[in-house]
Structures are given as C-alpha cells and as structure tokens.
Amino acid sequence: MTDKALTVQNLCAGYHGTEVLQDVSFTVNPGDYVGICGPNGSGKSTMIKIILGLLAPTSGAISVLGKPLGGFHDWRRIGYLPQGLQFFNPHFPATVDEVIRLGRLSAKKFPRRFTKDDTRAVEQTMEWMGISHIRGKMIGELSGGLRQRVLLARALVNDPALLVMDEPTTALDPETRESFYKLIFEMNREKKVTVLLVTHDTATIGKYASHLLYLDKKVIFYGSFDDFCNSTEMTGFFGEHGQHLVCHRH
Amino acid sequence: MDLNEMLSYGFMQRALIGGSLIAILCSVLGVFLVLRRLSLIGDGLAHVTFGSVALTLLFRLQSVYMTLAVIPVVLASALGILKLAQKARIYGDAAIGMVSAIGIATGVLLASVAGGFNVDLFSYLFGNILSISSSELAIAAGLFVIVIAGVIMFYNELFASTFDEELAKSSGLDTDRINAVLVLLTALTVVLAMKVVGIMLISALLILPAVTALQVAKGFKAAIISAAAIGVGTVICGISVSFVLNLPTGATIVIINFVVFLLAFALRGLLRHS
C-alpha cells in the first residue's frame, strides 16, 4: 500500500488563548495538487507551519510521507516556498547559485559540506527552471517574480516528494503569476510532486489544482474540484456566484 | 623611518600579527552579525566583560584567573541576549542594550565599592595593541584557531540561518543551536581580544570591515573573504600609520576603516551608475 503524502487528524492550534484551527482532518494522496483557500485569519498559514514543524499544535496528529511528524527527519523530501523571505534584505550578499545550494543542506549531516553532486543538482534545477543565465546575479537585484523562481528552485533542488507553498504569488503581477502557476502545474504533472498551495487566488487555482481545501478555522470543504463544483451544499455556503468564481476556470 | 626598521621592533611584530588575527576573527563574525542586525553585540558583550573584570579586580584575582573567571560570565550573557530576544518578545538590539547597560553599571558599582577606578579596568576599555605581550599573542593565536574552526564547521548552517531563519528551520536545521554557536564564538572573541585591543576597536572591527565588504561583495563567500582582507589591511595600515605619525593606534585603525568604507560606498555608487 502506498503511503499517504499527508494525513492530518483532529488538528487544533491557537495563539495566546485564541483558537486558530479547530479539529481539522484531511488526507492527501501522492501526486495530488491541493489548493488551500480561506479568508484572512482562517488558519491556512498556521496549518502549513505546523506541517513543516515550525509551530507546535495544541492537539491532533500529523503524518508526513508515511511518518508521524514528531519522528520525521527526512526534510529533504519536503520543499517549502514561503510568500517571501522573512526579513528580506535587498542588500544580502548571496548569489542565485548560493541560495539554491542552501536547499541541499536538508539532505546533509553535520558538518553539512557540499559536494559535486550538489553542484550538479543545482545546475540541473536551474536549467529545468530556465534560470541558469542568472546564476551569478545577487538575489536582491532580481525582480519579485524571478526571486520567487529562485526560491522555488531552492525548494525543488532535492527533488522533493511534497512541495508546500504559502501564498507564493502574492507580490507578483498577473502575467508572472500565471506563468508561475503553469510551472507548478508542469512540475506536479511531470515529476509527480504532491503540491500544497495556500492561496487567496480562488479564481485561478481551479484551473490547476486537483483538490480544494477550504478552511475557516475548520474544514468547510475538502475534495476534488469536480465535487466542489457539483456540491449543492457548497452552493448554499458560497452562493452561486461565489461557487462560480472558484469553478469557472476548472 | 623605513619599513625594515619598523618591523625590527618586537612589539611591532607582535602588534601586527596579533592585530591581524583579531581583525580576521572580528571581520568574519561581523558579516554574520551585521546581516542579522546584531552588530552591537560586540559592544554589549564588551561592557559585560568590563563588569566581570571589575568583579575579579574586587577579589584581587591575578590576570590569568581573571580571564578564566570572566569567560563563563560573558558566555552566559551572550546566551542571555539570545534568550531575551526569543522569549521576552523584545528585539535583539533592545536585548543587547539591556545586557550592555547592566554590564557597565555593574562594573562602575563594583569599582566604586572597591574604592575607586582601577587603572587595569580602564586598560580593558581602551586596550593597547602596541603592548601585546608574547603570552597575549599566544592567546590570540589559540583563539583564532578555535573560532575559525567553529566558523568553518558551521559555515553553511550559519549562512542558511543568516539568509532566512524560517527557511533554514524548514530544512530541518536547528537554528537555536546555530544562533547559540554564533553568539558564543563572538563572546569568546570579545573576552579574549578586549584586553589586547579594547572595547572600541573590537566593536569597530566587528562592524566596519563587514559593512565595507557588503558594499562591494558579489556573493556570501566573497563578502566573508573581503571582510577579512579589509580587516587585516586596515589594521596593518592603522598600526603602521600610527607608529610613523605617533598617533593613538586604536583610533587610527577605526578612522582608516571608515575611510575605506567611504571609498567602497563611492565605488558602489559608481558601479551602479555605470
């Protein structure tokens, strides 16, 4: 039996006494492309951070790639692309090549030295992403779209089984956003990478994702886009117009 | 006075070698600290060292024991700054400011209790690079080996954590441990180098070569190497100029560093326009 890519069971989480996630449960199969939507403060980013081990839940259980999160150490199999860098310094002295190479650290043990294999993996990833020509550029000199591409390359350099993205297209113009989505879609199809994508872009995600998880502290809907678009319960929840907005490009 | 004559003096040889070793340490650590907005940690820890030295003077400890007694206090303070920034929900600069103020206040209070300021205590504040003894040079060399080995072993983790701590954590790196390594290496450098070069020069060497390198470096490794080269170059230049013109050495090194920073800043502007 194939391991599930992700299993979340009865997950609860909160900050300073306020509950952010209430009894969230869902399962993601390998190769799925899950769009995670919901209003601001609905717990999307909190859930992603818990899955990545960056935050601790109040209760509940998570299994990633068949292993309980508490005992999961194979971080090279998970790629993470945030909305942007935490405290991005445009003058940070790192080249594109150096940034992508950092993604290889998760596959290494102390003292985490790079080898020729790492150089090869970095070159292959840059080639696949079409960014080899900017390898020597400084990360701060790049446009927002190119910078996100570089961070995506960093997330993909280990050929991860699961790619987790938290609103990666927020700062991008519509054209760049569309090409970014296409790239993720190709990767999901060609490399069979399981994708979790948090987005506010409900009008576009239906074109690319196979599944929709709609969160508002708890799971409002989880299933395939076809199920969502045919669900009268969801028509009742979102209204016909709201449901159409999500479904019209699917 | 020619170069041969200047280099024939034993104190000049020791100053140039010791100063260069300390400059490399401070400059390399400085790149990580400046990019993490912890550049004043050297100043803060130096003030804690000042307070700790006052304590050892109160108990009339000998110089060697004094250093041994001061090290754990300053290492603990370095970790205290980290914990304050992480747990007390205050920014790193405020945590450094708190620990620094407590360090200097403790020093002044203890010096007062001991019956006035001691000349030895002030030597820690201002140092004198031209008076490095052979044993101090040996300490600087030992420190150099330990700290550089630490930086080399943790280089990639320090780089990843400096670039973006959340991304580093999501790659399974223990960023708390990496942060602790950085502040402990800095604390060790500050304690052992302070008697040699003084608070002012340590703080300057932690910040100025790093910010100068960041003006022109194309890449992280390039920034580290440039900072070390700038640190060594300005220290050698500063010691030589101060010797020839009979100027205070520490202050001369700082001013030369600032001039080099201005040149790098101008060069960056020129490169951008061209």
Coordinates of C-alpha atoms in Angstrom, one line a residue:
Chain A
M1 CA 0.0 0.0 0.0
T2 CA 1.3 3.4 -0.9
D3 CA 1.9 5.8 2.0
K4 CA -0.3 8.9 2.1
A5 CA 1.6 12.1 1.3
L6 CA -0.1 13.8 4.3
T7 CA -2.6 12.8 6.9
V8 CA -3.9 15.5 9.3
Q9 CA -6.2 14.2 12.1
N10 CA -8.2 16.3 14.6
L11 CA -5.7 19.2 14.4
C12 CA -6.2 22.1 16.8
A13 CA -4.0 25.1 17.2
G14 CA -4.1 28.5 18.7
Y15 CA -2.1 31.6 19.8
H16 CA -2.4 33.2 23.3
G17 CA -5.7 31.5 24.1
T18 CA -7.4 32.2 20.7
E19 CA -8.2 29.0 18.7
V20 CA -7.0 29.3 15.1
L21 CA -7.6 25.7 13.9
Q22 CA -10.5 23.5 15.2
D23 CA -10.5 19.8 14.7
V24 CA -9.0 19.9 11.2
S25 CA -8.8 16.5 9.4
F26 CA -7.9 15.6 5.8
T27 CA -5.7 13.2 3.8
V28 CA -3.6 14.0 0.7
N29 CA -2.6 11.3 -1.7
P30 CA 0.7 11.2 -3.5
G31 CA 0.5 13.3 -6.7
D32 CA -2.4 15.4 -5.6
Y33 CA -2.4 19.2 -6.1
V34 CA -4.3 20.7 -3.2
G35 CA -5.3 24.4 -3.3
I36 CA -5.8 25.7 0.2
C37 CA -8.1 28.7 0.4
G38 CA -10.0 30.6 3.1
P39 CA -10.4 34.1 4.4
N40 CA -7.7 36.0 6.3
G41 CA -7.2 34.5 9.8
S42 CA -8.7 31.2 8.7
G43 CA -5.6 29.2 9.9
K44 CA -4.1 28.4 6.5
S45 CA -0.6 29.6 7.2
T46 CA -0.7 28.2 10.8
M47 CA -1.6 24.8 9.4
I48 CA 1.3 24.9 6.9
K49 CA 3.8 26.0 9.6
I50 CA 2.6 23.1 11.8
I51 CA 3.1 20.6 8.9
L52 CA 6.6 22.0 8.4
G53 CA 7.4 21.6 12.1
L54 CA 7.8 25.3 12.6
L55 CA 4.9 25.6 15.1
A56 CA 3.5 23.1 17.6
P57 CA -0.2 22.2 17.5
T58 CA -2.4 22.2 20.6
S59 CA -3.6 18.7 19.8
G60 CA -4.1 16.4 16.9
A61 CA -1.8 14.1 14.8
I62 CA 0.0 14.6 11.6
S63 CA 1.8 12.1 9.4
V64 CA 4.0 13.3 6.6
L65 CA 5.1 10.9 3.8
G66 CA 4.0 8.0 6.0
K67 CA 5.8 9.0 9.2
P68 CA 4.5 10.8 12.3
L69 CA 5.6 14.4 12.3
G70 CA 7.3 14.1 15.7
G71 CA 9.7 11.4 14.3
F72 CA 10.1 12.9 10.8
H73 CA 13.6 13.9 9.9
D74 CA 13.7 13.4 6.2
W75 CA 13.3 17.2 5.5
R76 CA 15.0 16.9 2.1
R77 CA 11.7 15.2 0.8
I78 CA 9.8 18.4 1.6
G79 CA 10.3 21.6 -0.3
Y80 CA 8.9 24.9 1.2
L81 CA 8.3 28.1 -0.6
P82 CA 7.1 31.0 1.6
Q83 CA 5.3 34.2 0.5
G84 CA 8.6 35.9 0.6
L85 CA 11.7 35.9 2.8
Q86 CA 11.0 36.5 6.5
F87 CA 13.1 39.7 6.8
F88 CA 14.3 40.2 3.2
N89 CA 17.3 42.4 3.0
P90 CA 17.7 43.6 -0.7
H91 CA 21.4 44.0 0.0
F92 CA 22.0 40.5 1.3
P93 CA 25.2 39.4 -0.5
A94 CA 24.1 36.0 -1.8
T95 CA 24.1 34.9 -5.5
V96 CA 21.3 32.9 -7.1
D97 CA 23.6 29.8 -7.1
E98 CA 24.4 30.2 -3.4
V99 CA 20.7 30.5 -2.5
I100 CA 19.6 27.4 -4.4
R101 CA 22.5 25.4 -3.0
L102 CA 21.2 26.2 0.5
G103 CA 18.3 23.9 -0.3
R104 CA 20.7 20.9 -0.4
L105 CA 21.5 21.4 3.3
S106 CA 18.5 19.5 4.5
A107 CA 19.9 16.3 2.9
K108 CA 23.1 16.5 4.8
K109 CA 24.5 15.6 8.2
F110 CA 26.9 17.8 10.2
P111 CA 29.2 19.5 9.1
R112 CA 26.9 19.7 6.0
R113 CA 29.6 20.1 3.3
F114 CA 28.6 20.5 -0.3
T115 CA 29.9 18.0 -2.9
K116 CA 30.0 17.8 -6.7
D117 CA 26.6 16.0 -6.6
D118 CA 25.2 19.2 -5.0
T119 CA 26.7 21.3 -7.8
R120 CA 25.1 19.0 -10.4
A121 CA 21.7 19.1 -8.7
V122 CA 21.8 22.9 -8.5
E123 CA 22.8 23.2 -12.2
Q124 CA 20.0 20.7 -13.3
T125 CA 17.4 22.6 -11.3
M126 CA 18.4 25.9 -12.7
E127 CA 18.3 24.5 -16.2
W128 CA 14.9 23.0 -15.7
M129 CA 13.6 26.3 -14.3
G130 CA 15.2 28.3 -17.1
I131 CA 17.3 30.5 -14.7
S132 CA 20.8 29.3 -15.5
H133 CA 21.6 32.7 -17.0
I134 CA 21.1 34.5 -13.7
R135 CA 23.2 32.1 -11.6
G136 CA 25.8 34.7 -10.7
K137 CA 23.3 37.5 -10.0
M138 CA 22.7 38.8 -6.5
I139 CA 19.3 37.8 -5.1
G140 CA 18.5 41.4 -4.1
E141 CA 19.0 42.6 -7.7
L142 CA 16.2 40.3 -9.1
S143 CA 12.5 41.3 -9.7
G144 CA 9.9 39.8 -7.4
G145 CA 8.9 37.1 -9.9
L146 CA 12.5 36.0 -10.6
R147 CA 13.3 36.0 -6.9
Q148 CA 10.3 33.7 -6.3
R149 CA 11.5 31.4 -9.1
V150 CA 14.9 31.2 -7.4
L151 CA 13.3 30.3 -4.1
L152 CA 11.2 27.7 -5.9
A153 CA 14.3 26.3 -7.4
R154 CA 15.8 26.2 -3.8
A155 CA 12.7 24.2 -2.7
L156 CA 12.9 21.8 -5.7
V157 CA 16.7 21.2 -5.7
N158 CA 16.3 17.9 -3.7
D159 CA 13.5 16.6 -5.9
P160 CA 11.0 16.7 -3.0
A161 CA 8.0 14.4 -2.8
L162 CA 5.9 17.1 -1.2
L163 CA 6.0 20.8 -2.1
V164 CA 4.4 23.2 0.4
M165 CA 3.8 26.8 -0.7
D166 CA 2.3 29.7 1.3
E167 CA 0.9 32.4 -0.9
P168 CA 3.9 32.4 -3.2
T169 CA 2.4 34.6 -5.8
T170 CA 1.0 37.4 -3.6
A171 CA 3.6 40.0 -4.7
L172 CA 3.6 39.1 -8.4
D173 CA 1.9 40.8 -11.3
P174 CA -0.9 38.8 -13.1
E175 CA 1.3 37.7 -16.0
T176 CA 4.1 36.4 -13.8
R177 CA 1.6 34.8 -11.5
E178 CA 0.1 32.8 -14.4
S179 CA 3.5 31.6 -15.6
F180 CA 4.3 30.7 -12.0
Y181 CA 1.2 28.6 -11.7
K182 CA 1.9 26.9 -15.0
L183 CA 5.4 26.0 -13.8
I184 CA 4.0 24.4 -10.6
F185 CA 1.4 22.6 -12.6
E186 CA 4.0 21.1 -15.0
M187 CA 6.1 20.0 -12.1
N188 CA 3.1 18.3 -10.5
R189 CA 2.3 16.5 -13.8
E190 CA 5.9 15.7 -14.9
K191 CA 7.6 14.9 -11.6
K192 CA 4.5 13.7 -9.7
V193 CA 5.3 16.0 -6.8
T194 CA 2.5 16.4 -4.3
V195 CA 1.6 20.1 -4.0
L196 CA 0.0 22.0 -1.2
L197 CA -0.6 25.6 -2.2
V198 CA -2.1 28.2 0.1
T199 CA -3.6 31.0 -2.0
H200 CA -6.2 33.8 -2.0
D201 CA -6.4 33.4 -5.8
T202 CA -9.6 31.3 -5.8
A203 CA -10.4 32.4 -9.3
T204 CA -7.3 30.8 -10.8
I205 CA -6.5 27.9 -8.6
G206 CA -9.3 25.8 -10.0
K207 CA -7.5 25.8 -13.4
Y208 CA -4.5 23.9 -11.9
A209 CA -5.2 22.2 -8.6
S210 CA -6.9 18.7 -8.4
H211 CA -8.3 19.3 -4.9
L212 CA -9.6 22.2 -2.9
L213 CA -9.3 22.5 0.9
Y214 CA -11.4 25.5 2.1
L215 CA -10.6 26.4 5.6
D216 CA -12.2 28.8 8.0
K217 CA -10.6 27.6 11.3
K218 CA -12.2 24.3 10.5
V219 CA -12.6 22.4 7.2
I220 CA -15.5 23.8 5.2
F221 CA -14.8 21.7 2.2
Y222 CA -12.2 19.1 1.2
G223 CA -12.4 17.2 -2.0
S224 CA -11.9 17.3 -5.7
F225 CA -12.8 20.4 -7.7
D226 CA -15.5 18.4 -9.6
D227 CA -17.1 17.5 -6.2
F228 CA -16.9 21.1 -5.1
C229 CA -18.4 22.5 -8.3
N230 CA -21.3 20.0 -8.2
S231 CA -22.0 20.3 -4.5
T232 CA -25.3 21.9 -3.7
E233 CA -24.1 22.2 -0.1
M234 CA -21.3 24.5 -1.3
T235 CA -23.7 26.5 -3.5
G236 CA -25.6 27.1 -0.2
F237 CA -22.5 28.1 1.6
F238 CA -20.8 30.3 -1.1
G239 CA -23.8 31.3 -3.1
E240 CA -24.0 30.6 -6.9
H241 CA -21.8 33.5 -7.7
G242 CA -19.1 32.5 -5.2
Q243 CA -19.1 28.9 -6.3
H244 CA -18.9 30.0 -10.0
L245 CA -15.9 32.2 -9.2
V246 CA -14.0 29.2 -8.0
C247 CA -15.3 26.8 -10.7
H248 CA -15.4 28.8 -13.9
R249 CA -11.8 28.1 -14.9
H250 CA -11.8 24.5 -13.8
Chain B
M1 CA 61.6 55.6 9.3
D2 CA 61.6 52.7 6.8
L3 CA 59.6 49.6 6.8
N4 CA 62.6 47.4 7.9
E5 CA 63.2 49.5 10.9
M6 CA 59.6 49.4 11.9
L7 CA 59.4 45.7 11.6
S8 CA 62.6 45.2 13.5
Y9 CA 60.8 46.1 16.8
G10 CA 59.4 43.0 18.6
F11 CA 56.4 44.9 19.8
M12 CA 55.5 46.0 16.3
Q13 CA 55.8 42.4 15.0
R14 CA 53.5 41.2 17.8
A15 CA 51.1 44.0 17.2
L16 CA 50.9 43.3 13.5
I17 CA 50.4 39.6 13.9
G18 CA 48.0 39.8 16.9
G19 CA 46.1 42.6 15.4
S20 CA 45.7 40.7 12.1
L21 CA 44.5 37.6 13.8
I22 CA 41.9 39.5 15.8
A23 CA 40.9 41.5 12.7
I24 CA 40.2 38.3 10.8
L25 CA 38.0 36.9 13.6
C26 CA 36.0 40.1 14.1
S27 CA 35.5 40.7 10.4
V28 CA 34.3 37.2 9.7
L29 CA 31.9 37.1 12.6
G30 CA 30.9 40.7 11.8
V31 CA 29.4 39.7 8.4
F32 CA 27.0 37.3 10.1
L33 CA 26.2 39.7 13.0
V34 CA 25.7 42.8 10.8
L35 CA 23.3 40.8 8.4
R36 CA 21.4 39.6 11.5
R37 CA 21.2 43.1 12.9
L38 CA 23.2 42.0 15.9
S39 CA 26.2 44.2 15.1
L40 CA 26.2 45.9 18.5
I41 CA 26.5 42.6 20.4
G42 CA 30.3 43.0 20.5
D43 CA 29.9 46.3 22.2
G44 CA 27.3 44.8 24.6
L45 CA 29.4 41.8 25.5
A46 CA 32.5 44.1 25.9
H47 CA 30.6 46.0 28.5
V48 CA 29.6 42.8 30.3
T49 CA 33.3 41.9 30.2
F50 CA 34.1 45.3 31.8
G51 CA 31.6 44.5 34.6
S52 CA 33.0 41.0 35.1
V53 CA 36.6 42.3 35.2
A54 CA 35.6 44.8 37.9
L55 CA 34.3 41.8 39.9
T56 CA 37.6 39.9 39.5
L57 CA 39.5 43.0 40.5
L58 CA 37.4 43.3 43.6
F59 CA 38.6 39.9 44.6
R60 CA 42.1 40.8 43.5
L61 CA 42.4 37.9 41.1
Q62 CA 45.6 37.6 39.0
S63 CA 45.4 38.2 35.3
V64 CA 45.2 34.6 34.1
Y65 CA 42.5 33.7 36.7
M66 CA 40.8 36.9 35.8
T67 CA 40.3 35.8 32.2
L68 CA 39.2 32.4 33.2
A69 CA 36.6 33.8 35.6
V70 CA 35.3 36.3 33.1
I71 CA 34.7 33.8 30.2
P72 CA 31.7 31.9 31.7
V73 CA 30.0 35.2 32.7
V74 CA 30.3 36.6 29.2
L75 CA 29.3 33.4 27.5
A76 CA 26.2 33.2 29.8
S77 CA 25.4 36.8 29.0
A78 CA 25.7 36.1 25.3
L79 CA 23.1 33.3 25.6
G80 CA 21.1 35.6 27.9
I81 CA 20.8 38.1 25.0
L82 CA 19.6 35.4 22.7
K83 CA 17.0 34.1 25.2
L84 CA 15.8 37.6 25.9
A85 CA 15.3 38.2 22.2
Q86 CA 13.5 34.9 21.7
K87 CA 11.4 34.6 24.9
A88 CA 10.8 38.1 26.2
R89 CA 9.4 39.3 22.9
I90 CA 11.9 42.1 22.6
Y91 CA 14.1 42.9 19.6
G92 CA 17.8 41.9 19.6
D93 CA 19.1 45.4 19.8
A94 CA 17.0 46.1 22.9
A95 CA 18.2 42.8 24.5
I96 CA 21.8 43.9 23.7
G97 CA 21.2 47.3 25.2
M98 CA 19.8 45.8 28.4
V99 CA 22.7 43.4 28.9
S100 CA 25.2 46.1 28.0
A101 CA 23.8 48.7 30.4
I102 CA 23.7 46.1 33.2
G103 CA 27.3 45.1 32.4
I104 CA 28.7 48.7 32.6
A105 CA 26.6 49.6 35.6
T106 CA 27.8 46.5 37.5
G107 CA 31.4 47.5 36.6
V108 CA 31.0 51.0 37.8
L109 CA 29.3 50.0 41.0
L110 CA 31.9 47.3 41.8
A111 CA 34.8 49.7 41.0
S112 CA 33.2 52.2 43.4
V113 CA 32.8 49.5 46.1
A114 CA 36.5 48.5 45.6
G115 CA 37.5 52.1 46.4
G116 CA 37.7 53.9 43.0
F117 CA 38.5 53.1 39.5
N118 CA 41.5 51.0 38.8
V119 CA 43.9 51.7 36.0
D120 CA 43.7 47.9 35.0
L121 CA 40.0 48.3 34.5
F122 CA 40.5 51.2 32.1
S123 CA 43.0 49.2 30.1
Y124 CA 40.1 46.9 29.2
L125 CA 38.1 49.8 27.9
F126 CA 40.8 51.2 25.6
G127 CA 43.3 48.5 25.2
N128 CA 46.7 49.0 23.7
I129 CA 47.5 46.9 20.7
L130 CA 51.2 48.0 20.7
S131 CA 51.7 46.5 24.1
I132 CA 50.7 42.9 23.2
S133 CA 52.9 40.5 25.1
S134 CA 54.1 37.1 23.8
S135 CA 51.5 35.3 26.1
E136 CA 48.7 37.5 24.8
L137 CA 49.8 36.8 21.2
A138 CA 49.7 33.1 22.1
I139 CA 46.1 33.6 23.4
A140 CA 45.1 35.4 20.3
A141 CA 46.6 32.6 18.1
G142 CA 44.7 29.9 20.1
L143 CA 41.5 31.9 19.9
F144 CA 42.0 32.3 16.2
V145 CA 42.2 28.6 15.7
I146 CA 39.2 27.8 17.8
V147 CA 36.9 30.5 16.3
I148 CA 37.9 29.9 12.7
A149 CA 37.5 26.1 13.2
G150 CA 34.0 26.9 14.6
V151 CA 33.1 29.1 11.7
I152 CA 34.3 26.6 9.1
M153 CA 32.4 23.7 10.7
F154 CA 29.2 25.6 11.0
Y155 CA 29.7 27.8 7.9
N156 CA 26.8 26.5 5.7
E157 CA 24.4 26.4 8.7
L158 CA 25.4 30.0 9.7
F159 CA 24.9 31.1 6.1
A160 CA 21.4 29.5 5.8
S161 CA 20.2 30.8 9.2
T162 CA 21.5 34.3 8.4
F163 CA 19.8 34.3 5.0
D164 CA 16.4 33.3 6.4
E165 CA 15.8 31.6 9.7
E166 CA 12.4 30.2 8.8
L167 CA 13.6 28.7 5.6
A168 CA 16.6 27.2 7.5
K169 CA 14.2 25.7 10.1
S170 CA 12.0 24.3 7.4
S171 CA 15.1 22.5 6.1
G172 CA 15.5 20.7 9.5
L173 CA 18.3 22.9 10.7
D174 CA 18.5 23.6 14.5
T175 CA 18.6 27.4 14.2
D176 CA 18.6 27.8 18.0
R177 CA 21.8 25.8 18.2
I178 CA 23.3 27.8 15.2
N179 CA 22.4 31.1 16.9
A180 CA 24.0 29.9 20.1
V181 CA 27.2 29.0 18.3
L182 CA 27.4 32.4 16.7
V183 CA 27.0 34.4 19.9
L184 CA 29.3 32.1 21.8
L185 CA 32.1 32.4 19.2
T186 CA 31.5 36.2 19.4
A187 CA 31.6 36.2 23.2
L188 CA 34.9 34.2 23.2
T189 CA 36.4 36.6 20.7
V190 CA 35.3 39.7 22.7
V191 CA 36.6 38.4 26.1
L192 CA 40.0 37.3 24.8
A193 CA 40.6 40.2 22.4
M194 CA 39.4 43.0 24.6
K195 CA 42.5 43.3 26.8
V196 CA 44.5 43.4 23.7
V197 CA 42.6 45.9 21.6
G198 CA 39.9 47.4 23.9
I199 CA 36.1 47.8 23.6
M200 CA 36.2 50.5 21.0
L201 CA 38.4 48.6 18.5
I202 CA 36.6 45.3 18.9
S203 CA 33.2 46.9 18.2
A204 CA 34.7 48.8 15.2
L205 CA 36.3 45.6 13.8
L206 CA 33.1 43.7 14.2
I207 CA 31.1 46.3 12.2
L208 CA 33.3 48.3 9.8
P209 CA 35.1 45.7 7.7
A210 CA 31.8 43.8 7.3
V211 CA 29.7 46.8 6.2
T212 CA 32.5 47.8 3.8
A213 CA 32.6 44.3 2.3
L214 CA 28.8 44.3 1.9
Q215 CA 29.1 47.4 -0.3
V216 CA 31.1 45.6 -3.0
A217 CA 30.9 41.9 -2.4
K218 CA 29.3 39.7 -5.1
G219 CA 28.3 36.6 -3.1
F220 CA 28.3 35.5 0.5
K221 CA 31.7 33.7 0.5
A222 CA 33.1 36.8 -1.3
A223 CA 31.7 39.0 1.5
I224 CA 33.4 36.9 4.2
I225 CA 36.8 36.9 2.4
S226 CA 36.6 40.6 1.5
A227 CA 35.7 41.5 5.1
A228 CA 38.7 39.5 6.5
A229 CA 41.0 41.1 3.9
I230 CA 39.7 44.6 4.7
G231 CA 40.0 43.9 8.5
V232 CA 43.7 42.8 8.1
G233 CA 44.6 45.5 5.7
T234 CA 43.2 48.4 7.8
V235 CA 44.7 47.0 11.0
I236 CA 48.2 46.7 9.4
C237 CA 47.8 50.1 7.8
G238 CA 46.5 51.7 11.0
I239 CA 49.3 50.3 13.2
S240 CA 51.9 51.5 10.7
V241 CA 50.5 55.0 10.2
S242 CA 50.0 55.4 14.0
F243 CA 53.6 54.3 14.6
V244 CA 55.1 56.7 12.0
L245 CA 52.9 59.7 12.9
N246 CA 52.8 58.9 16.6
L247 CA 49.0 58.7 16.8
P248 CA 46.8 56.6 19.1
T249 CA 46.7 53.2 17.3
G250 CA 43.1 52.1 18.0
A251 CA 41.6 55.4 16.9
T252 CA 43.8 55.4 13.8
I253 CA 42.6 51.9 12.8
V254 CA 39.0 53.0 13.3
I255 CA 39.4 56.1 11.1
I256 CA 41.2 54.2 8.4
N257 CA 38.3 51.7 8.4
F258 CA 35.8 54.5 8.0
V259 CA 37.8 56.0 5.1
V260 CA 37.9 52.6 3.4
F261 CA 34.1 52.3 3.9
L262 CA 33.5 55.7 2.3
L263 CA 35.7 54.6 -0.7
A264 CA 33.7 51.3 -1.1
F265 CA 30.4 53.2 -0.8
A266 CA 31.6 55.6 -3.6
L267 CA 32.8 52.7 -5.7
R268 CA 29.4 51.0 -5.3
G269 CA 27.7 54.2 -6.5
L270 CA 30.0 54.5 -9.5
L271 CA 29.4 50.9 -10.5
R272 CA 25.7 51.3 -10.2
H273 CA 25.7 54.4 -12.4
S274 CA 28.0 52.8 -15.0

